[in-house]
Amino acid sequence: MKMKKLFTGVTVGLLSIANFMAPLSASAQNARDNHVEMGQTPKNIILLIPDGMGTSDMMAYRQFKDGKYQPFAGRTVMDDYLVGQMMTTPEDDIAKGASTITDSAAAGTAMATGEKTYSGSIAVDNDGSDLESISEVAKANKRSVGIVATSDVFHATPAVFHSHVESRKDYDVMLKEMTENLKNKKELPFDVLLGGGQDLFKTKEADHTKLFVDNGYKYVESADDLAAVDGDKVLGLFAPEALPYDIDTTDEKIPSLAEMTSAAIKTLDKNDEGFFLMVEASQIDWANHANDLRGSMSEIAAYEEAFQVAIDFAKKDGETLVIASADHETGGFSLSGRQSDGTNEQQFLNNPVLEMKCSPNLLAEKIQESGDVKGTLTQYIEWEFTKEEIAAIEKALKDGGEEVTDNIVAAITNAVNIRTNAGWSTNEHTGGDVSFYAYGPGYEYFTGLIDNTDVAKTVKFFITGQKNEEKQSEESTSSESTETQKSKEDTTVEETTKAA
């Protein structure tokens, strides 16, 4: 009788859970419908890296996109393709005081080569040897390669896909490496390179873009020229250094990240053997370093548009894998938790962000140009600053110096964060896991919890058909461990049954 009652209770419980889960199952089914049949190998691979974007950033962006707080926040384009989490740890010498938190160079190297290294390294191992990147493997297997960024093209993340230097600061070495290869008629590890950096290629000594043109590249400096470009190799540089934040871009000559992504795909897709494309939304990271919600939301919006371009192509093409993940999280952002006036505010209010017409960066420039703090703030922000906040900005302006822009930006972002109740734990990177997104043939390889090195290992496997030997060994060990565990569980079940 007791046993019957027990099973009756379990049955009722299971039915209750089933009824509760029914709506969730429909939602999960919708997510599954967005994916393709498992067991396929992609011809093309697009890797998107929203540098520095954390999970709380995404929650804030959902509310920002909705225009208000809602109990059931709206969905972003990315949400339906969320498949897991990625770990981001570097391989630094902790005994010598090195950080356990990665920088973009080490994180990018892990994602580009499949090997962990020290912070600051551009595709170089701890012993100084070069690490083979996805780009190099793709080119060796007749694939085309594209690299797109909103930073300058020598910044850490794009650099790990085209160069090998011991320090991320060695821009001159990277450029020399490229030009020497071009002079010697050696193929570069990319067919398309788009981003900022005109001043890096065009110096007083030489215009290195001409060397690219002499080696078959089309060189463009405007959005219109990029859209119209023909050929299978393109160098596009659209700003003296990095591109401006998307919200601050008023120059129609500067393409958006989505436009650069579309142009890169158009060029690379001419290769019947397939292609690899890396697209970085570089400046989510920069905004988060500054604890700047307005800049961060703007850059995530621009990233979402580029993500949509990649997904649209993949769905139409049917042979393209799209994978996306930040290389690390920056800023330690939290929704509420900001202590204002001695109270622990438990509301995240996004109206102050929505009511800003530009980023604090551009606002700081406008203030320096006009010298009129209050008038400039009123022109670009719909809410009022306090007398104390205006005084802090005026002091930063009066003090001047090399850090005047940073000091003005800090005063503005502080005012924004107080009004939104936004919490930030740091101006640096954090060590938390980041969300991973995937769609297309082979997406199942990225489900669950993965390491950042798994990105390159898996992509290289798709390109070459050869698994990394170390990974094969790990999988073999894991399989043996699973079989041993299963055997133990079977034995336990059998013993329990006999005891019963």
PDB file of C-alpha atoms in Angstrom, residues 59 73 80 113 146 151 176 192 208 221 236 253 264 271 294 307 312 322 354 364 405 411 414 450 453 459:
ATOM      1  CA  MET A  59      19.964  41.696 -20.332  1.00  0.00           C
ATOM      2  CA  ALA A  73      12.012  41.014 -21.849  1.00  0.00           C
ATOM      3  CA  ASP A  80      17.538  32.047 -30.374  1.00  0.00           C
ATOM      4  CA  THR A 113      44.925  29.031 -32.657  1.00  0.00           C
ATOM      5  CA  GLY A 146      38.344  37.701 -44.084  1.00  0.00           C
ATOM      6  CA  SER A 151      39.091  48.921 -34.095  1.00  0.00           C
ATOM      7  CA  LYS A 176      56.616  45.081 -41.555  1.00  0.00           C
ATOM      8  CA  VAL A 192      39.774  40.708 -46.968  1.00  0.00           C
ATOM      9  CA  HIS A 208      51.823  50.883 -47.815  1.00  0.00           C
ATOM     10  CA  GLU A 221      38.244  54.120 -47.923  1.00  0.00           C
ATOM     11  CA  GLY A 236      39.405  48.649 -46.569  1.00  0.00           C
ATOM     12  CA  LYS A 253      31.777  57.414 -45.790  1.00  0.00           C
ATOM     13  CA  ALA A 264      33.276  40.702 -46.723  1.00  0.00           C
ATOM     14  CA  ASN A 271      35.627  31.032 -53.640  1.00  0.00           C
ATOM     15  CA  ARG A 294      25.406  54.439 -23.704  1.00  0.00           C
ATOM     16  CA  PHE A 307      24.985  39.056 -36.479  1.00  0.00           C
ATOM     17  CA  ASP A 312      20.641  35.621 -43.023  1.00  0.00           C
ATOM     18  CA  VAL A 322      27.907  30.933 -37.656  1.00  0.00           C
ATOM     19  CA  LEU A 354      17.709  56.215 -24.048  1.00  0.00           C
ATOM     20  CA  ALA A 364      33.476  65.140 -24.049  1.00  0.00           C
ATOM     21  CA  THR A 405      38.822  63.620 -22.253  1.00  0.00           C
ATOM     22  CA  ALA A 411      32.215  62.394 -14.805  1.00  0.00           C
ATOM     23  CA  ASN A 414      29.165  58.471 -13.283  1.00  0.00           C
ATOM     24  CA  ILE A 450      33.418  24.785 -23.776  1.00  0.00           C
ATOM     25  CA  THR A 453      40.634  26.868 -27.265  1.00  0.00           C
ATOM     26  CA  VAL A 459      37.062  25.057 -36.775  1.00  0.00           C
TER      27      VAL A 459
END
